[in-house]
Backbone as CSV, one residue per row, in Angstrom:
resi,resn,N_x,N_y,N_z,CA_x,CA_y,CA_z,C_x,C_y,C_z
1,MET,-18.511,8.605,-10.953,-18.049,8.533,-9.629,-16.693,8.946,-9.827
2,SER,-16.095,9.873,-8.707,-14.592,10.270,-8.350,-14.341,9.186,-7.247
3,GLY,-12.721,8.647,-7.791,-12.290,7.607,-7.412,-11.632,7.856,-5.694
4,VAL,-10.899,7.414,-4.807,-10.697,7.912,-3.571,-9.479,8.609,-3.395
5,PHE,-8.509,8.408,-4.870,-7.873,9.304,-5.083,-8.151,10.765,-5.261
6,GLU,-9.041,10.727,-6.301,-9.165,12.540,-6.474,-10.168,12.773,-5.680
7,ARG,-10.675,12.150,-4.761,-11.088,12.912,-3.616,-10.194,13.620,-2.732
8,ALA,-9.197,12.569,-2.335,-8.635,12.659,-1.544,-7.350,14.158,-1.493
9,LEU,-6.708,14.141,-3.011,-6.149,15.132,-3.371,-7.068,16.222,-4.361
10,GLY,-8.083,16.879,-4.508,-8.866,17.389,-4.807,-8.123,18.212,-5.948
11,THR,-7.934,19.445,-5.637,-7.536,20.137,-7.487,-6.295,19.951,-7.214
12,ASP,-5.342,19.354,-6.676,-4.089,18.283,-6.859,-4.119,17.739,-7.966
13,PHE,-5.157,16.912,-7.676,-5.241,15.936,-9.281,-4.614,15.882,-10.458
14,ALA,-4.864,17.384,-10.874,-4.844,18.013,-12.424,-3.043,18.377,-12.001
15,ASN,-2.813,18.226,-11.334,-1.211,18.476,-11.279,-0.638,17.499,-11.645
16,LEU,-1.071,15.801,-11.502,-0.199,14.872,-11.956,-0.176,14.949,-13.142
17,HIS,0.680,14.114,-13.621,1.388,13.276,-14.861,-0.065,12.121,-15.375
18,PRO,-0.416,13.151,-17.058,-1.382,12.333,-17.205,-1.351,10.710,-17.083
19,ARG,-0.190,10.068,-17.099,-0.520,8.665,-17.086,-0.535,8.040,-15.612
20,VAL,0.188,9.230,-14.582,-0.411,9.047,-13.301,-2.082,9.011,-13.088
21,GLN,-3.031,10.148,-13.509,-3.746,10.466,-13.493,-4.579,9.011,-13.604
22,GLU,-4.621,8.768,-15.077,-4.852,7.398,-15.387,-4.763,6.563,-14.594
23,ARG,-3.663,6.202,-13.728,-2.975,4.851,-12.909,-3.986,5.123,-11.540
24,LEU,-4.542,6.283,-11.207,-5.338,6.597,-9.759,-6.554,6.974,-10.189
25,ALA,-7.184,6.981,-11.392,-8.473,6.977,-11.933,-8.887,5.827,-11.672
26,LEU,-9.266,5.055,-10.640,-9.819,3.904,-10.299,-10.866,3.964,-9.405
27,SER,-11.974,3.473,-10.244,-13.399,3.625,-9.527,-14.676,2.730,-10.642
28,GLY,-15.558,2.270,-9.838,-16.933,1.880,-10.660,-16.413,0.565,-11.290
29,THR,-15.473,0.389,-12.761,-15.261,-1.387,-12.595,-14.218,-1.128,-13.561
30,ARG,-13.378,0.388,-12.949,-12.407,-0.154,-13.559,-11.092,0.001,-12.569
31,GLY,-10.475,-1.503,-13.147,-8.925,-1.732,-12.075,-7.924,-1.583,-12.485
32,MET,-6.990,-2.214,-12.029,-5.461,-1.929,-13.097,-4.818,-3.111,-12.029
33,ILE,-3.894,-3.432,-13.143,-2.805,-4.895,-12.859,-1.563,-4.504,-13.515
34,GLY,-0.307,-4.246,-12.371,0.904,-3.843,-12.542,1.881,-4.863,-12.615
35,HIS,2.705,-5.000,-13.152,3.471,-6.151,-13.818,4.690,-5.493,-13.427
36,GLY,5.824,-5.758,-12.501,6.990,-5.247,-12.653,7.755,-6.181,-12.020
37,VAL,9.457,-5.267,-11.971,10.211,-6.220,-10.950,10.877,-4.905,-9.377
38,MET,11.162,-5.548,-8.547,11.265,-4.652,-7.519,13.072,-4.797,-7.766
39,ASP,13.472,-3.913,-7.889,15.121,-3.555,-8.095,15.696,-4.049,-6.464
40,ARG,15.441,-3.411,-5.155,15.782,-3.986,-4.171,14.575,-4.047,-3.041
41,ILE,14.821,-4.594,-2.408,13.503,-4.540,-1.155,14.508,-5.660,0.217
42,TRP,14.265,-4.754,1.050,15.267,-4.366,2.385,14.683,-4.118,3.614
43,ARG,15.683,-4.844,4.829,14.674,-4.334,5.918,15.972,-4.053,6.793
44,GLY,15.212,-3.733,8.044,16.656,-2.888,8.807,17.073,-3.599,9.460
45,ARG,17.781,-3.310,10.725,18.805,-4.508,11.818,17.847,-5.531,12.404
46,ASN,18.662,-5.999,12.925,17.777,-7.975,13.260,16.991,-6.986,14.218
47,PHE,16.727,-6.153,14.800,16.139,-6.156,16.050,14.184,-6.142,14.950
48,THR,14.323,-5.622,13.724,13.251,-5.449,12.962,12.052,-7.042,12.537
49,LEU,12.733,-8.132,12.991,13.037,-9.306,12.404,11.265,-10.048,13.028
50,PRO,11.340,-10.014,14.366,10.021,-10.217,15.043,8.891,-9.395,14.789
51,PHE,9.235,-8.325,14.593,7.729,-7.431,14.134,7.792,-7.530,12.270
52,LEU,8.674,-7.842,11.673,8.576,-8.273,10.421,7.795,-9.477,10.253
53,TRP,8.213,-10.406,11.334,7.749,-12.269,10.510,6.295,-11.801,11.461
54,LEU,6.223,-11.355,12.637,4.478,-11.007,13.069,3.807,-10.461,11.740
55,GLY,3.986,-9.491,11.316,3.037,-8.807,10.305,3.429,-10.072,8.975
56,SER,4.013,-10.691,8.539,3.918,-11.033,7.125,2.616,-12.553,7.502
57,THR,2.304,-12.634,8.638,1.488,-13.863,9.191,0.099,-12.950,8.759
58,TRP,0.282,-11.681,8.581,-1.499,-10.834,8.180,-0.936,-10.356,7.231
59,HIS,-0.463,-10.423,6.000,0.291,-9.464,5.092,0.297,-8.304,5.193
60,ILE,0.864,-7.866,6.457,1.476,-6.651,6.585,3.428,-6.662,7.072
61,LEU,3.940,-6.323,5.853,5.262,-6.506,5.826,5.974,-7.711,5.546
62,PHE,6.948,-7.919,5.942,7.644,-9.265,5.832,9.086,-9.503,5.899
63,PRO,9.954,-10.279,6.299,11.280,-9.700,6.650,12.321,-10.386,5.517
64,ASP,11.765,-10.982,4.068,12.466,-11.403,3.221,13.264,-10.007,2.487
65,CYS,14.391,-10.007,1.884,15.237,-9.312,1.365,15.699,-9.573,-0.462
66,GLY,15.962,-8.987,-0.937,16.294,-9.602,-2.046,16.678,-8.412,-3.392
67,ARG,17.273,-8.829,-4.278,17.211,-7.886,-5.408,16.229,-8.298,-6.873
68,ASN,16.365,-7.896,-7.926,15.559,-8.208,-8.766,14.238,-9.072,-8.568
69,VAL,13.534,-8.854,-7.760,12.316,-9.489,-7.051,11.228,-9.576,-8.231
70,PRO,10.284,-10.321,-8.968,9.537,-10.451,-9.196,8.012,-9.877,-8.676
71,PHE,7.013,-8.297,-9.260,6.610,-8.139,-8.392,5.077,-8.073,-9.328
72,THR,3.595,-8.008,-8.465,2.523,-7.633,-9.071,1.535,-6.767,-7.877
73,ILE,1.081,-5.787,-8.914,-0.079,-5.209,-7.816,-1.353,-5.234,-8.475
74,GLU,-2.017,-5.423,-7.708,-3.727,-5.807,-7.740,-4.220,-4.223,-7.357
75,ASN,-4.908,-3.366,-7.940,-6.046,-2.393,-7.543,-6.908,-2.733,-8.097
76,TYR,-7.974,-3.014,-7.430,-9.773,-2.828,-7.502,-10.177,-2.740,-7.271
77,PRO,-11.267,-1.550,-7.793,-12.320,-0.875,-6.599,-13.450,-1.537,-6.527
78,TYR,-14.109,-1.362,-5.381,-15.269,-2.075,-5.023,-16.202,-1.554,-3.476
79,VAL,-17.127,-1.891,-3.564,-18.057,-1.428,-2.543,-17.913,-2.572,-1.369
80,ASP,-17.626,-2.344,-0.260,-17.087,-2.937,0.907,-18.206,-3.450,1.641
81,GLY,-18.093,-4.047,2.396,-19.390,-5.012,3.148,-20.244,-3.768,4.174
82,HIS,-19.671,-2.304,4.147,-19.830,-1.285,5.178,-20.355,-0.269,4.016
83,GLY,-20.170,-0.875,2.953,-21.216,0.156,1.882,-19.801,1.701,0.936
84,ARG,-18.404,1.353,1.838,-17.680,2.365,1.274,-16.890,1.747,0.219
85,GLU,-16.798,2.893,-0.759,-16.288,2.277,-2.189,-14.181,2.447,-1.361
86,THR,-14.112,1.180,-1.858,-12.708,0.888,-1.511,-11.527,0.336,-2.738
87,VAL,-10.397,0.587,-2.559,-9.394,-0.056,-3.553,-8.546,-0.437,-3.206
88,SER,-8.404,-1.945,-3.377,-7.711,-3.145,-2.933,-6.089,-2.571,-3.436
89,PHE,-5.170,-2.281,-2.917,-4.135,-2.902,-3.077,-2.828,-3.803,-2.645
90,VAL,-2.855,-4.646,-3.559,-2.335,-6.442,-3.147,-1.323,-6.467,-4.202
91,ARG,-0.593,-6.457,-3.129,1.336,-6.516,-3.430,1.656,-8.093,-3.693
92,THR,2.438,-8.166,-4.491,2.931,-10.177,-4.287,4.095,-9.928,-4.772
93,PHE,4.844,-10.316,-4.018,6.313,-10.374,-4.211,6.671,-11.997,-4.291
94,GLU,7.624,-12.326,-5.621,7.794,-13.641,-6.029,9.566,-13.975,-5.513
95,PHE,9.717,-14.149,-4.500,10.948,-14.279,-3.834,10.845,-15.802,-4.356
96,PRO,12.673,-16.189,-4.494,12.807,-17.705,-5.203,12.016,-18.663,-4.367
97,ARG,12.410,-18.668,-3.091,11.850,-20.085,-2.402,10.435,-19.603,-1.452
98,ARG,9.647,-18.157,-2.063,8.279,-18.319,-1.053,7.787,-16.976,-1.831
99,ARG,6.684,-16.500,-1.850,5.698,-15.782,-2.018,5.460,-15.267,-1.010
100,ARG,5.322,-13.419,-1.104,5.035,-12.691,-0.063,3.910,-12.011,-0.441
101,ARG,3.014,-11.654,0.374,1.779,-10.134,-0.064,2.111,-9.360,1.184
102,PHE,1.279,-7.934,0.628,1.606,-6.965,1.282,0.100,-6.419,0.893
103,ASP,-1.050,-6.910,2.048,-1.913,-5.712,1.702,-2.987,-4.541,2.183
104,ALA,-3.562,-4.067,1.338,-3.960,-2.773,2.147,-5.440,-2.433,1.365
105,GLN,-6.188,-2.458,1.949,-7.020,-1.546,1.370,-7.334,-0.199,1.481
106,MET,-8.054,0.944,0.793,-8.094,2.223,0.967,-9.288,2.637,0.716
107,VAL,-9.546,3.565,2.004,-11.081,4.190,1.260,-10.912,5.557,1.361
108,TYR,-11.830,6.223,1.388,-12.017,7.619,1.603,-12.767,8.110,2.769
109,SER,-12.593,8.803,3.848,-13.333,9.548,4.914,-13.373,10.927,4.711
110,PRO,-14.880,11.000,5.060,-14.976,12.619,4.831,-14.423,13.468,6.047
111,GLY,-14.038,12.785,6.973,-13.539,13.174,8.189,-12.339,12.871,8.303
112,ARG,-11.443,11.878,7.580,-10.127,11.958,7.965,-9.441,11.997,6.847
113,GLY,-9.943,11.956,5.487,-8.982,12.067,4.137,-9.261,10.724,3.726
114,LEU,-7.776,9.868,2.981,-7.421,8.813,2.921,-7.286,7.811,4.112
115,VAL,-7.263,6.684,3.983,-7.437,6.120,5.262,-7.025,4.433,4.144
116,ASP,-6.008,4.195,4.869,-5.922,2.409,4.623,-5.566,1.385,5.917
117,TYR,-6.592,0.301,5.273,-6.450,-0.464,6.280,-5.594,-1.940,6.095
118,LEU,-5.001,-2.100,6.473,-4.424,-2.932,6.551,-3.727,-4.578,6.671
119,GLY,-3.814,-5.239,6.069,-3.939,-6.731,6.504,-5.119,-8.025,5.989
120,THR,-4.839,-8.856,5.972,-6.141,-9.552,6.085,-7.478,-9.726,6.687
121,HIS,-6.738,-9.154,8.507,-8.014,-9.158,9.209,-8.390,-7.568,9.468
122,GLN,-7.574,-6.445,8.766,-7.588,-5.222,9.471,-7.585,-4.640,10.600
123,HIS,-6.604,-5.194,10.941,-5.829,-5.106,12.618,-6.275,-3.509,12.684
124,LEU,-5.138,-3.193,11.695,-4.484,-1.472,11.881,-5.304,-0.975,10.577
125,ALA,-5.404,0.388,11.228,-6.110,1.487,10.076,-4.862,2.436,10.225
126,VAL,-4.701,3.428,9.355,-3.727,4.674,9.131,-4.476,5.798,8.317
127,ASP,-4.048,6.940,8.807,-4.055,8.121,7.694,-3.471,8.030,7.369
128,LEU,-3.554,8.702,5.653,-2.673,8.696,4.996,-2.992,10.601,4.857
129,ALA,-1.700,11.307,4.157,-1.471,12.217,3.519,-1.215,11.949,2.091
130,VAL,-1.526,12.751,1.137,-1.567,12.033,-0.034,-1.337,13.557,-1.195
131,SER,-0.415,13.744,-1.647,-0.213,15.024,-2.521,0.950,14.536,-3.516
132,ALA,0.444,15.864,-4.610,1.117,15.770,-5.859,2.767,15.923,-5.683
133,ARG,3.395,15.668,-6.480,5.120,15.773,-6.958,5.311,16.914,-7.445
134,PRO,6.240,17.309,-7.858,6.841,18.247,-9.008,6.840,17.752,-10.398
135,ASP,7.323,16.685,-10.248,7.334,16.007,-11.459,6.012,15.172,-11.706
136,GLY,4.972,15.566,-11.450,3.704,15.010,-12.005,3.900,13.247,-10.879
137,GLY,4.368,13.000,-9.976,4.236,11.667,-9.498,3.398,12.353,-8.064
138,PHE,3.234,11.380,-7.628,2.380,11.375,-6.040,2.982,10.358,-4.889
139,ARG,3.198,11.604,-3.716,3.778,11.090,-2.403,2.416,10.882,-1.632
140,ILE,2.647,9.428,-0.740,2.117,9.336,0.014,2.712,9.223,1.938
141,ARG,2.004,9.607,2.943,2.807,9.659,3.553,1.827,9.321,5.066
142,SER,2.727,8.501,5.740,1.572,7.770,6.562,1.394,8.627,8.220
143,GLY,0.438,8.777,8.742,0.267,9.416,10.004,-0.328,8.708,11.120
144,GLU,-1.678,8.736,11.606,-1.884,8.460,13.133,-2.138,6.645,12.554
145,PHE,-1.889,5.879,13.399,-2.313,4.146,13.438,-3.219,3.811,14.479
146,ARG,-3.763,3.261,14.130,-5.233,3.114,15.002,-5.434,1.080,15.254
147,LEU,-5.449,0.669,16.222,-5.544,-0.745,16.211,-7.004,-1.077,16.932
148,GLN,-7.556,-2.184,15.931,-8.768,-2.605,16.534,-8.652,-3.974,17.101
149,GLU,-8.975,-4.814,18.214,-8.983,-5.854,17.992,-9.938,-6.135,18.992
150,GLY,-11.276,-7.159,18.646,-12.123,-7.178,19.873,-13.328,-5.759,20.592
151,PRO,-13.261,-6.087,21.585,-13.543,-4.302,22.618,-12.321,-3.449,22.474
152,VAL,-11.038,-3.937,22.249,-10.033,-2.606,22.113,-9.805,-1.753,21.041
153,ARG,-10.078,-0.611,21.245,-9.669,0.098,19.916,-8.767,1.471,20.489
154,THR,-8.165,1.425,19.968,-6.797,2.346,20.574,-5.453,3.586,19.708
155,GLY,-5.382,4.430,19.404,-3.947,4.710,18.723,-3.096,3.959,19.286
156,VAL,-2.112,3.946,17.703,-0.475,2.690,18.197,0.187,4.077,18.340
157,PRO,0.851,4.462,19.478,2.268,5.328,19.310,3.049,5.441,18.278
158,ARG,3.646,6.438,17.767,4.519,6.424,16.634,5.485,5.719,16.780
159,MET,6.230,5.893,18.325,7.696,4.539,18.265,7.135,3.629,18.769
160,LEU,5.919,2.908,18.407,5.956,1.686,18.210,5.663,0.988,16.803
161,THR,5.552,2.499,15.686,5.365,1.931,14.509,6.149,2.749,13.368
162,GLY,6.039,3.678,13.358,7.075,4.776,12.423,6.315,5.173,11.170
163,THR,6.977,5.601,10.116,6.175,6.413,9.367,7.086,5.599,7.826
164,ALA,5.445,5.375,7.309,5.754,4.636,5.949,5.367,5.987,4.540
165,THR,6.682,6.340,3.670,6.276,6.691,2.742,6.675,6.410,1.480
166,VAL,5.717,6.791,0.452,5.227,6.375,-1.094,5.819,7.344,-1.729
167,ASP,6.621,6.901,-2.780,6.866,8.234,-3.694,6.784,7.086,-5.097
168,GLU,5.738,7.283,-5.993,5.216,6.608,-7.231,5.346,8.344,-8.493
169,TRP,5.874,7.412,-9.463,6.454,8.708,-10.150,5.896,7.739,-12.100
170,PHE,5.689,8.526,-13.271,6.144,7.867,-14.592,7.069,8.394,-14.759
171,ASP,8.096,7.388,-15.157,9.271,7.347,-16.060,8.892,7.203,-17.859
172,PRO,8.797,8.502,-18.540,8.672,7.965,-19.657,9.222,7.728,-20.461
173,GLY,11.119,7.462,-19.817,12.114,6.941,-20.800,11.886,5.622,-20.654
174,SER,11.697,5.098,-19.816,11.303,3.530,-19.525,9.976,2.671,-19.694
175,GLY,9.089,3.968,-20.245,7.637,3.903,-19.951,6.735,2.793,-18.894
176,GLN,7.687,2.821,-17.551,6.673,2.184,-16.418,6.662,3.509,-15.316
177,PHE,6.177,2.812,-14.603,5.619,3.426,-13.171,6.898,3.018,-12.172
178,ARG,7.370,4.137,-11.776,8.511,3.951,-10.405,8.150,3.990,-9.229
179,ILE,8.642,2.925,-8.197,8.091,3.729,-6.922,9.859,3.235,-5.897
180,GLU,9.122,3.704,-4.820,10.201,3.925,-3.577,9.446,3.984,-2.152
181,VAL,9.136,3.429,-1.548,8.648,2.492,-0.376,9.545,2.656,0.908
182,ALA,9.453,3.435,1.798,10.521,3.042,3.064,9.634,3.553,4.331
183,VAL,9.778,2.421,5.231,9.066,2.767,6.642,10.148,2.575,7.610
184,VAL,10.383,3.960,8.002,11.086,4.525,9.522,10.930,4.934,10.729
185,ASN,11.615,4.040,11.658,10.971,4.433,13.477,11.595,5.439,13.900
186,PRO,10.893,6.377,13.985,11.844,8.217,14.517,12.915,7.626,15.722
187,ARG,12.804,6.244,16.260,13.807,6.060,17.115,14.505,5.236,16.710
188,PHE,14.482,4.084,15.852,15.127,3.242,15.655,16.073,2.781,14.612
189,GLY,15.426,3.974,13.224,16.129,3.770,11.881,14.887,3.336,11.050
190,PRO,15.447,2.887,9.548,14.911,2.129,8.571,14.254,0.537,8.780
191,VAL,13.144,0.280,8.787,12.541,-0.726,9.085,12.440,-1.705,7.822
192,PHE,11.737,-1.131,7.110,11.581,-1.592,5.889,11.428,-1.282,4.405
193,GLY,11.577,-1.412,3.236,11.346,-0.555,2.070,11.628,-1.526,0.699
194,TYR,11.054,-0.812,-0.308,11.767,-1.448,-1.752,11.432,-0.340,-2.940
195,GLU,12.043,-0.507,-4.174,11.976,0.462,-5.088,12.373,-0.721,-5.975
196,GLY,11.216,-0.153,-7.178,11.373,-1.084,-8.659,10.655,0.307,-9.327
197,GLY,10.597,-0.640,-10.731,9.114,-0.466,-11.398,7.762,-1.670,-11.929
198,PHE,6.769,-0.955,-12.576,6.439,-2.103,-13.136,5.563,-1.289,-13.958
199,THR,4.483,-1.862,-14.949,4.148,-1.572,-16.359,2.699,-1.645,-15.653
200,ALA,1.475,-0.757,-16.094,0.502,-0.682,-15.938,-0.959,-1.418,-17.072
201,ARG,-1.511,-2.575,-16.541,-2.916,-2.480,-17.279,-3.969,-2.295,-16.768
202,TYR,-5.330,-2.495,-17.582,-6.634,-1.746,-16.980,-7.792,-3.083,-17.288
203,VAL,-8.021,-3.101,-16.094,-9.088,-4.221,-16.494,-10.524,-3.932,-15.982
204,ASP,-11.214,-4.473,-16.523,-13.078,-4.485,-16.426,-13.106,-5.272,-15.398
205,VAL,-13.796,-4.593,-14.101,-14.041,-5.549,-13.021,-15.927,-5.473,-12.561
206,GLY,-16.180,-4.940,-13.961,-17.851,-5.311,-14.128,-18.148,-6.417,-13.471
207,GLY,-17.791,-7.414,-13.777,-18.165,-9.035,-13.159,-18.069,-9.119,-11.931
208,GLY,-17.192,-8.508,-10.278,-16.961,-8.161,-9.327,-15.613,-8.660,-9.552
209,VAL,-15.193,-8.148,-8.027,-14.281,-8.419,-7.522,-13.766,-9.638,-6.783
210,SER,-12.584,-10.121,-7.146,-12.314,-11.682,-6.528,-12.233,-11.507,-4.927
211,GLY,-12.370,-12.423,-4.221,-12.699,-12.704,-2.633,-10.564,-12.791,-2.613
212,ALA,-9.952,-13.279,-3.498,-8.632,-13.619,-3.075,-7.724,-11.861,-2.744
213,VAL,-8.725,-11.223,-3.280,-7.851,-9.932,-2.973,-8.663,-8.922,-1.911
214,LYS,-9.181,-9.730,-1.360,-10.057,-9.034,-0.241,-9.900,-9.247,0.947
215,PRO,-9.928,-8.376,1.835,-9.275,-9.130,3.414,-10.553,-9.760,4.298
216,LEU,-10.128,-10.935,5.415,-11.422,-11.844,5.867,-12.112,-10.808,6.625
217,ARG,-11.487,-10.377,7.011,-12.393,-9.199,7.878,-12.537,-7.695,7.540
218,GLU,-13.414,-7.081,7.439,-13.875,-5.614,7.229,-13.567,-5.289,8.786
219,LYS,-12.970,-3.397,9.243,-13.936,-3.346,10.120,-14.083,-1.667,9.870
220,VAL,-14.522,-1.021,10.649,-14.591,0.341,10.631,-13.478,1.230,11.866
221,MET,-12.568,2.310,11.433,-12.057,2.688,12.087,-11.707,4.177,11.232
222,ASP,-12.696,4.853,10.760,-12.667,6.209,9.697,-13.854,7.310,10.284
């Protein structure tokens, strides 16, 4: 079975570094756990704080900043309650006084491509454009955001969200995957981001995926 990234990238998957191909070939019973350190975690000006605090209640972004923050990422493939092949993207940041999480679940939609469902209750879904970088890494860039809560289902204006860009590549010198993430609002500028590195190990999830990395509620907006 092809994973969600292989389907989203198509023939471009072959242009990835072999270690990056291995990293993204997550399907069936093959998952990945990454451990590392974020060299820097930052946020924008003080006006971003209310939005980041609100996001932290659903494991979507957070207001904390720091350097040399221990980091874990858990990517597990599973089939969700709607029958979709899903890959968890659960990122945990160990700050000195608290633990923060940034949760997302990725699915592949034949109509939209790669779709990211954000947070514990999947209030938000965002279309993602993924491409191979010249160095064999990959870039993910967010597109349209959609909100669903109860009977309300609507697109979210870009001025209220922004654009998220994720760059990840393999660094042979350190033997690590390097990652840079930035969320930028078109009017107000930088909102949130982090950069650092991690090493990966691959795990068998044939026995099932823990509910601790699954959302509390699953939605369909793809």
